């Protein structure tokens, strides 16, 4: 299939900008969700040889967002496309079609990363929530960027190495919170993207919802979570900032718990503004902002590591 056939199926809003005149060319790398956009941004740096765009509009959740026809420039005008296999059907379809075009570098950030059967789902693909596995993803993206622009390989490799050092430091801070924690369990009352914390840090993530943003909790599932909270002395209910927080509010009211935010780095705005969490997310927030401004403070409080 030719690249032009992607126009209606894969056009999307880059970085949340509705301007149809965005200059997307062969020096542009399109990233398919906010975390990958930031990883790519860190690698291409500020030399302006290449530039990174996030195709997910500000305010949308990367996991359940699908491109709309003819929103802005079609993806096949770009020089590179960064995606994750098995994250969203449209991404896998786009990658398959774009690989037929020799002018576009298709970069699977998940290459070589083995998914695992988590307590929430089989073949759990949320590896980017683990700062250790993120380093492999960054290296994968760097390999693709180097293929696009081999003349600047040393620059891109240096940027990737520097960012991976930051990710390793973040891993240490996550581990420190767990080491100081009185609890080992959190309750997430929205889309559960956080089971890779179970594998890396032994944080038990309990959710009445599961991993699908469209799932809803049954009365029995809610009752089970309420009993678990009472049994383990859990005083906080967490929610995904990209999802509605009604269930979190209801569960918190029933258990006299406080509500805290978590971010899977899939959106650039708090989706539950009615909650007074003090979050002021910015459209250009990167991975570290999401963790240091939201995830680490919330985990420290919820796990009673203060």
mmCIF file with all atom_site columns, N, CA and C in Angstrom, residues 123-176:
data_model
loop_
_atom_site.group_PDB
_atom_site.id
_atom_site.type_symbol
_atom_site.label_atom_id
_atom_site.label_alt_id
_atom_site.label_comp_id
_atom_site.label_asym_id
_atom_site.label_entity_id
_atom_site.label_seq_id
_atom_site.pdbx_PDB_ins_code
_atom_site.Cartn_x
_atom_site.Cartn_y
_atom_site.Cartn_z
_atom_site.occupancy
_atom_site.B_iso_or_equiv
_atom_site.pdbx_formal_charge
_atom_site.auth_seq_id
_atom_site.auth_comp_id
_atom_site.auth_asym_id
_atom_site.auth_atom_id
_atom_site.pdbx_PDB_model_num
ATOM 1   N N  . UNK A 1 123 ? -0.051 -10.392 28.513 1.00 0.00 ? 123 UNK A N  1
ATOM 2   C CA . UNK A 1 123 ? 0.740  -9.640  27.537 1.00 0.00 ? 123 UNK A CA 1
ATOM 3   C C  . UNK A 1 123 ? 0.660  -8.137  27.797 1.00 0.00 ? 123 UNK A C  1
ATOM 4   N N  . UNK A 1 124 ? 0.886  -7.754  29.028 1.00 0.00 ? 124 UNK A N  1
ATOM 5   C CA . UNK A 1 124 ? 0.806  -6.353  29.453 1.00 0.00 ? 124 UNK A CA 1
ATOM 6   C C  . UNK A 1 124 ? 1.933  -5.560  28.794 1.00 0.00 ? 124 UNK A C  1
ATOM 7   N N  . UNK A 1 125 ? 1.556  -4.521  28.043 1.00 0.00 ? 125 UNK A N  1
ATOM 8   C CA . UNK A 1 125 ? 2.531  -3.792  27.217 1.00 0.00 ? 125 UNK A CA 1
ATOM 9   C C  . UNK A 1 125 ? 3.002  -2.477  27.822 1.00 0.00 ? 125 UNK A C  1
ATOM 10  N N  . UNK A 1 126 ? 2.634  -2.179  29.064 1.00 0.00 ? 126 UNK A N  1
ATOM 11  C CA . UNK A 1 126 ? 2.895  -0.848  29.624 1.00 0.00 ? 126 UNK A CA 1
ATOM 12  C C  . UNK A 1 126 ? 4.328  -0.697  30.168 1.00 0.00 ? 126 UNK A C  1
ATOM 13  N N  . UNK A 1 127 ? 5.310  -1.091  29.400 1.00 0.00 ? 127 UNK A N  1
ATOM 14  C CA . UNK A 1 127 ? 6.701  -1.095  29.860 1.00 0.00 ? 127 UNK A CA 1
ATOM 15  C C  . UNK A 1 127 ? 7.235  0.304   30.165 1.00 0.00 ? 127 UNK A C  1
ATOM 16  N N  . UNK A 1 128 ? 6.674  1.322   29.512 1.00 0.00 ? 128 UNK A N  1
ATOM 17  C CA . UNK A 1 128 ? 7.199  2.676   29.701 1.00 0.00 ? 128 UNK A CA 1
ATOM 18  C C  . UNK A 1 128 ? 6.923  3.215   31.109 1.00 0.00 ? 128 UNK A C  1
ATOM 19  N N  . UNK A 1 129 ? 6.102  2.522   31.891 1.00 0.00 ? 129 UNK A N  1
ATOM 20  C CA . UNK A 1 129 ? 5.899  2.935   33.278 1.00 0.00 ? 129 UNK A CA 1
ATOM 21  C C  . UNK A 1 129 ? 7.062  2.515   34.170 1.00 0.00 ? 129 UNK A C  1
ATOM 22  N N  . UNK A 1 130 ? 7.957  1.716   33.664 1.00 0.00 ? 130 UNK A N  1
ATOM 23  C CA . UNK A 1 130 ? 9.131  1.242   34.393 1.00 0.00 ? 130 UNK A CA 1
ATOM 24  C C  . UNK A 1 130 ? 10.359 1.990   33.871 1.00 0.00 ? 130 UNK A C  1
ATOM 25  N N  . UNK A 1 131 ? 10.975 2.861   34.674 1.00 0.00 ? 131 UNK A N  1
ATOM 26  C CA . UNK A 1 131 ? 12.118 3.639   34.189 1.00 0.00 ? 131 UNK A CA 1
ATOM 27  C C  . UNK A 1 131 ? 13.297 2.792   33.723 1.00 0.00 ? 131 UNK A C  1
ATOM 28  N N  . UNK A 1 132 ? 13.392 1.560   34.194 1.00 0.00 ? 132 UNK A N  1
ATOM 29  C CA . UNK A 1 132 ? 14.480 0.680   33.746 1.00 0.00 ? 132 UNK A CA 1
ATOM 30  C C  . UNK A 1 132 ? 14.232 0.231   32.314 1.00 0.00 ? 132 UNK A C  1
ATOM 31  N N  . UNK A 1 133 ? 13.033 -0.253  32.036 1.00 0.00 ? 133 UNK A N  1
ATOM 32  C CA . UNK A 1 133 ? 12.716 -0.686  30.674 1.00 0.00 ? 133 UNK A CA 1
ATOM 33  C C  . UNK A 1 133 ? 12.641 0.494   29.720 1.00 0.00 ? 133 UNK A C  1
ATOM 34  N N  . UNK A 1 134 ? 12.324 1.671   30.237 1.00 0.00 ? 134 UNK A N  1
ATOM 35  C CA . UNK A 1 134 ? 12.327 2.867   29.379 1.00 0.00 ? 134 UNK A CA 1
ATOM 36  C C  . UNK A 1 134 ? 13.678 3.067   28.718 1.00 0.00 ? 134 UNK A C  1
ATOM 37  N N  . UNK A 1 135 ? 14.724 2.687   29.395 1.00 0.00 ? 135 UNK A N  1
ATOM 38  C CA . UNK A 1 135 ? 16.062 2.892   28.842 1.00 0.00 ? 135 UNK A CA 1
ATOM 39  C C  . UNK A 1 135 ? 16.258 2.066   27.576 1.00 0.00 ? 135 UNK A C  1
ATOM 40  N N  . UNK A 1 136 ? 15.667 0.872   27.546 1.00 0.00 ? 136 UNK A N  1
ATOM 41  C CA . UNK A 1 136 ? 15.715 0.073   26.318 1.00 0.00 ? 136 UNK A CA 1
ATOM 42  C C  . UNK A 1 136 ? 14.886 0.748   25.229 1.00 0.00 ? 136 UNK A C  1
ATOM 43  N N  . UNK A 1 137 ? 13.728 1.286   25.609 1.00 0.00 ? 137 UNK A N  1
ATOM 44  C CA . UNK A 1 137 ? 12.915 1.991   24.633 1.00 0.00 ? 137 UNK A CA 1
ATOM 45  C C  . UNK A 1 137 ? 13.620 3.205   24.060 1.00 0.00 ? 137 UNK A C  1
ATOM 46  N N  . UNK A 1 138 ? 14.317 3.951   24.902 1.00 0.00 ? 138 UNK A N  1
ATOM 47  C CA . UNK A 1 138 ? 15.082 5.116   24.443 1.00 0.00 ? 138 UNK A CA 1
ATOM 48  C C  . UNK A 1 138 ? 16.163 4.683   23.462 1.00 0.00 ? 138 UNK A C  1
ATOM 49  N N  . UNK A 1 139 ? 16.849 3.599   23.773 1.00 0.00 ? 139 UNK A N  1
ATOM 50  C CA . UNK A 1 139 ? 17.882 3.096   22.863 1.00 0.00 ? 139 UNK A CA 1
ATOM 51  C C  . UNK A 1 139 ? 17.286 2.678   21.522 1.00 0.00 ? 139 UNK A C  1
ATOM 52  N N  . UNK A 1 140 ? 16.105 2.050   21.562 1.00 0.00 ? 140 UNK A N  1
ATOM 53  C CA . UNK A 1 140 ? 15.448 1.662   20.313 1.00 0.00 ? 140 UNK A CA 1
ATOM 54  C C  . UNK A 1 140 ? 15.135 2.883   19.454 1.00 0.00 ? 140 UNK A C  1
ATOM 55  N N  . UNK A 1 141 ? 14.613 3.917   20.094 1.00 0.00 ? 141 UNK A N  1
ATOM 56  C CA . UNK A 1 141 ? 14.285 5.134   19.341 1.00 0.00 ? 141 UNK A CA 1
ATOM 57  C C  . UNK A 1 141 ? 15.567 5.782   18.807 1.00 0.00 ? 141 UNK A C  1
ATOM 58  N N  . UNK A 1 142 ? 16.609 5.793   19.631 1.00 0.00 ? 142 UNK A N  1
ATOM 59  C CA . UNK A 1 142 ? 17.889 6.365   19.185 1.00 0.00 ? 142 UNK A CA 1
ATOM 60  C C  . UNK A 1 142 ? 18.422 5.627   17.964 1.00 0.00 ? 142 UNK A C  1
ATOM 61  N N  . UNK A 1 143 ? 18.287 4.304   17.955 1.00 0.00 ? 143 UNK A N  1
ATOM 62  C CA . UNK A 1 143 ? 18.738 3.532   16.786 1.00 0.00 ? 143 UNK A CA 1
ATOM 63  C C  . UNK A 1 143 ? 18.006 3.992   15.531 1.00 0.00 ? 143 UNK A C  1
ATOM 64  N N  . UNK A 1 144 ? 16.686 4.212   15.659 1.00 0.00 ? 144 UNK A N  1
ATOM 65  C CA . UNK A 1 144 ? 15.914 4.654   14.506 1.00 0.00 ? 144 UNK A CA 1
ATOM 66  C C  . UNK A 1 144 ? 16.267 6.060   14.071 1.00 0.00 ? 144 UNK A C  1
ATOM 67  N N  . UNK A 1 145 ? 16.504 6.939   15.042 1.00 0.00 ? 145 UNK A N  1
ATOM 68  C CA . UNK A 1 145 ? 16.888 8.311   14.713 1.00 0.00 ? 145 UNK A CA 1
ATOM 69  C C  . UNK A 1 145 ? 18.239 8.336   13.993 1.00 0.00 ? 145 UNK A C  1
ATOM 70  N N  . UNK A 1 146 ? 19.155 7.506   14.443 1.00 0.00 ? 146 UNK A N  1
ATOM 71  C CA . UNK A 1 146 ? 20.471 7.425   13.791 1.00 0.00 ? 146 UNK A CA 1
ATOM 72  C C  . UNK A 1 146 ? 20.324 6.938   12.354 1.00 0.00 ? 146 UNK A C  1
ATOM 73  N N  . UNK A 1 147 ? 19.421 5.990   12.124 1.00 0.00 ? 147 UNK A N  1
ATOM 74  C CA . UNK A 1 147 ? 19.180 5.531   10.758 1.00 0.00 ? 147 UNK A CA 1
ATOM 75  C C  . UNK A 1 147 ? 18.661 6.671   9.884  1.00 0.00 ? 147 UNK A C  1
ATOM 76  N N  . UNK A 1 148 ? 17.869 7.557   10.470 1.00 0.00 ? 148 UNK A N  1
ATOM 77  C CA . UNK A 1 148 ? 17.351 8.698   9.721  1.00 0.00 ? 148 UNK A CA 1
ATOM 78  C C  . UNK A 1 148 ? 18.446 9.704   9.396  1.00 0.00 ? 148 UNK A C  1
ATOM 79  N N  . UNK A 1 149 ? 19.333 9.922   10.354 1.00 0.00 ? 149 UNK A N  1
ATOM 80  C CA . UNK A 1 149 ? 20.334 10.990  10.231 1.00 0.00 ? 149 UNK A CA 1
ATOM 81  C C  . UNK A 1 149 ? 21.687 10.489  10.738 1.00 0.00 ? 149 UNK A C  1
ATOM 82  N N  . UNK A 1 150 ? 22.332 9.592   10.020 1.00 0.00 ? 150 UNK A N  1
ATOM 83  C CA . UNK A 1 150 ? 23.586 8.990   10.498 1.00 0.00 ? 150 UNK A CA 1
ATOM 84  C C  . UNK A 1 150 ? 24.725 9.985   10.675 1.00 0.00 ? 150 UNK A C  1
ATOM 85  N N  . UNK A 1 151 ? 24.661 11.122  9.992  1.00 0.00 ? 151 UNK A N  1
ATOM 86  C CA . UNK A 1 151 ? 25.744 12.105  10.117 1.00 0.00 ? 151 UNK A CA 1
ATOM 87  C C  . UNK A 1 151 ? 25.852 12.683  11.525 1.00 0.00 ? 151 UNK A C  1
ATOM 88  N N  . UNK A 1 152 ? 24.747 12.630  12.287 1.00 0.00 ? 152 UNK A N  1
ATOM 89  C CA . UNK A 1 152 ? 24.742 13.190  13.640 1.00 0.00 ? 152 UNK A CA 1
ATOM 90  C C  . UNK A 1 152 ? 24.601 12.106  14.712 1.00 0.00 ? 152 UNK A C  1
ATOM 91  N N  . UNK A 1 153 ? 25.106 10.931  14.403 1.00 0.00 ? 153 UNK A N  1
ATOM 92  C CA . UNK A 1 153 ? 24.945 9.793   15.317 1.00 0.00 ? 153 UNK A CA 1
ATOM 93  C C  . UNK A 1 153 ? 25.489 10.083  16.712 1.00 0.00 ? 153 UNK A C  1
ATOM 94  N N  . UNK A 1 154 ? 26.692 10.619  16.796 1.00 0.00 ? 154 UNK A N  1
ATOM 95  C CA . UNK A 1 154 ? 27.307 10.855  18.108 1.00 0.00 ? 154 UNK A CA 1
ATOM 96  C C  . UNK A 1 154 ? 26.436 11.763  18.974 1.00 0.00 ? 154 UNK A C  1
ATOM 97  N N  . UNK A 1 155 ? 25.853 12.790  18.360 1.00 0.00 ? 155 UNK A N  1
ATOM 98  C CA . UNK A 1 155 ? 24.995 13.718  19.088 1.00 0.00 ? 155 UNK A CA 1
ATOM 99  C C  . UNK A 1 155 ? 23.771 13.003  19.649 1.00 0.00 ? 155 UNK A C  1
ATOM 100 N N  . UNK A 1 156 ? 23.110 12.195  18.831 1.00 0.00 ? 156 UNK A N  1
ATOM 101 C CA . UNK A 1 156 ? 21.908 11.494  19.282 1.00 0.00 ? 156 UNK A CA 1
ATOM 102 C C  . UNK A 1 156 ? 22.247 10.458  20.356 1.00 0.00 ? 156 UNK A C  1
ATOM 103 N N  . UNK A 1 157 ? 23.360 9.759   20.175 1.00 0.00 ? 157 UNK A N  1
ATOM 104 C CA . UNK A 1 157 ? 23.749 8.755   21.179 1.00 0.00 ? 157 UNK A CA 1
ATOM 105 C C  . UNK A 1 157 ? 24.055 9.421   22.517 1.00 0.00 ? 157 UNK A C  1
ATOM 106 N N  . UNK A 1 158 ? 24.710 10.542  22.476 1.00 0.00 ? 158 UNK A N  1
ATOM 107 C CA . UNK A 1 158 ? 25.012 11.268  23.726 1.00 0.00 ? 158 UNK A CA 1
ATOM 108 C C  . UNK A 1 158 ? 23.725 11.710  24.424 1.00 0.00 ? 158 UNK A C  1
ATOM 109 N N  . UNK A 1 159 ? 22.781 12.217  23.646 1.00 0.00 ? 159 UNK A N  1
ATOM 110 C CA . UNK A 1 159 ? 21.510 12.644  24.231 1.00 0.00 ? 159 UNK A CA 1
ATOM 111 C C  . UNK A 1 159 ? 20.766 11.469  24.860 1.00 0.00 ? 159 UNK A C  1
ATOM 112 N N  . UNK A 1 160 ? 20.759 10.339  24.154 1.00 0.00 ? 160 UNK A N  1
ATOM 113 C CA . UNK A 1 160 ? 20.073 9.158   24.683 1.00 0.00 ? 160 UNK A CA 1
ATOM 114 C C  . UNK A 1 160 ? 20.740 8.674   25.964 1.00 0.00 ? 160 UNK A C  1
ATOM 115 N N  . UNK A 1 161 ? 22.048 8.675   25.988 1.00 0.00 ? 161 UNK A N  1
ATOM 116 C CA . UNK A 1 161 ? 22.778 8.229   27.181 1.00 0.00 ? 161 UNK A CA 1
ATOM 117 C C  . UNK A 1 161 ? 22.495 9.152   28.375 1.00 0.00 ? 161 UNK A C  1
ATOM 118 N N  . UNK A 1 162 ? 22.470 10.459  28.121 1.00 0.00 ? 162 UNK A N  1
ATOM 119 C CA . UNK A 1 162 ? 22.202 11.410  29.201 1.00 0.00 ? 162 UNK A CA 1
ATOM 120 C C  . UNK A 1 162 ? 20.798 11.228  29.757 1.00 0.00 ? 162 UNK A C  1
ATOM 121 N N  . UNK A 1 163 ? 19.820 11.007  28.871 1.00 0.00 ? 163 UNK A N  1
ATOM 122 C CA . UNK A 1 163 ? 18.448 10.820  29.344 1.00 0.00 ? 163 UNK A CA 1
ATOM 123 C C  . UNK A 1 163 ? 18.309 9.492   30.085 1.00 0.00 ? 163 UNK A C  1
ATOM 124 N N  . UNK A 1 164 ? 18.987 8.468   29.626 1.00 0.00 ? 164 UNK A N  1
ATOM 125 C CA . UNK A 1 164 ? 18.933 7.182   30.325 1.00 0.00 ? 164 UNK A CA 1
ATOM 126 C C  . UNK A 1 164 ? 19.537 7.279   31.725 1.00 0.00 ? 164 UNK A C  1
ATOM 127 N N  . UNK A 1 165 ? 20.523 8.138   31.882 1.00 0.00 ? 165 UNK A N  1
ATOM 128 C CA . UNK A 1 165 ? 21.059 8.360   33.232 1.00 0.00 ? 165 UNK A CA 1
ATOM 129 C C  . UNK A 1 165 ? 19.997 8.988   34.136 1.00 0.00 ? 165 UNK A C  1
ATOM 130 N N  . UNK A 1 166 ? 19.200 9.902   33.578 1.00 0.00 ? 166 UNK A N  1
ATOM 131 C CA . UNK A 1 166 ? 18.098 10.483  34.353 1.00 0.00 ? 166 UNK A CA 1
ATOM 132 C C  . UNK A 1 166 ? 17.066 9.425   34.702 1.00 0.00 ? 166 UNK A C  1
ATOM 133 N N  . UNK A 1 167 ? 16.782 8.542   33.760 1.00 0.00 ? 167 UNK A N  1
ATOM 134 C CA . UNK A 1 167 ? 15.821 7.467   34.021 1.00 0.00 ? 167 UNK A CA 1
ATOM 135 C C  . UNK A 1 167 ? 16.325 6.528   35.114 1.00 0.00 ? 167 UNK A C  1
ATOM 136 N N  . UNK A 1 168 ? 17.629 6.261   35.123 1.00 0.00 ? 168 UNK A N  1
ATOM 137 C CA . UNK A 1 168 ? 18.185 5.405   36.162 1.00 0.00 ? 168 UNK A CA 1
ATOM 138 C C  . UNK A 1 168 ? 18.089 6.081   37.531 1.00 0.00 ? 168 UNK A C  1
ATOM 139 N N  . UNK A 1 169 ? 18.288 7.377   37.567 1.00 0.00 ? 169 UNK A N  1
ATOM 140 C CA . UNK A 1 169 ? 18.125 8.112   38.825 1.00 0.00 ? 169 UNK A CA 1
ATOM 141 C C  . UNK A 1 169 ? 16.674 8.056   39.297 1.00 0.00 ? 169 UNK A C  1
ATOM 142 N N  . UNK A 1 170 ? 15.745 8.185   38.369 1.00 0.00 ? 170 UNK A N  1
ATOM 143 C CA . UNK A 1 170 ? 14.325 8.083   38.717 1.00 0.00 ? 170 UNK A CA 1
ATOM 144 C C  . UNK A 1 170 ? 14.019 6.691   39.274 1.00 0.00 ? 170 UNK A C  1
ATOM 145 N N  . UNK A 1 171 ? 14.570 5.675   38.662 1.00 0.00 ? 171 UNK A N  1
ATOM 146 C CA . UNK A 1 171 ? 14.404 4.308   39.175 1.00 0.00 ? 171 UNK A CA 1
ATOM 147 C C  . UNK A 1 171 ? 14.861 4.225   40.632 1.00 0.00 ? 171 UNK A C  1
ATOM 148 N N  . UNK A 1 172 ? 15.986 4.830   40.939 1.00 0.00 ? 172 UNK A N  1
ATOM 149 C CA . UNK A 1 172 ? 16.483 4.819   42.314 1.00 0.00 ? 172 UNK A CA 1
ATOM 150 C C  . UNK A 1 172 ? 15.528 5.507   43.269 1.00 0.00 ? 172 UNK A C  1
ATOM 151 N N  . UNK A 1 173 ? 14.915 6.602   42.819 1.00 0.00 ? 173 UNK A N  1
ATOM 152 C CA . UNK A 1 173 ? 13.971 7.309   43.681 1.00 0.00 ? 173 UNK A CA 1
ATOM 153 C C  . UNK A 1 173 ? 12.680 6.517   43.865 1.00 0.00 ? 173 UNK A C  1
ATOM 154 N N  . UNK A 1 174 ? 12.239 5.823   42.823 1.00 0.00 ? 174 UNK A N  1
ATOM 155 C CA . UNK A 1 174 ? 11.076 4.946   42.960 1.00 0.00 ? 174 UNK A CA 1
ATOM 156 C C  . UNK A 1 174 ? 11.369 3.844   43.978 1.00 0.00 ? 174 UNK A C  1
ATOM 157 N N  . UNK A 1 175 ? 12.541 3.254   43.860 1.00 0.00 ? 175 UNK A N  1
ATOM 158 C CA . UNK A 1 175 ? 12.912 2.174   44.779 1.00 0.00 ? 175 UNK A CA 1
ATOM 159 C C  . UNK A 1 175 ? 13.020 2.695   46.216 1.00 0.00 ? 175 UNK A C  1
ATOM 160 N N  . UNK A 1 176 ? 13.503 3.906   46.376 1.00 0.00 ? 176 UNK A N  1
ATOM 161 C CA . UNK A 1 176 ? 13.612 4.496   47.709 1.00 0.00 ? 176 UNK A CA 1
ATOM 162 C C  . UNK A 1 176 ? 12.245 4.664   48.358 1.00 0.00 ? 176 UNK A C  1
#
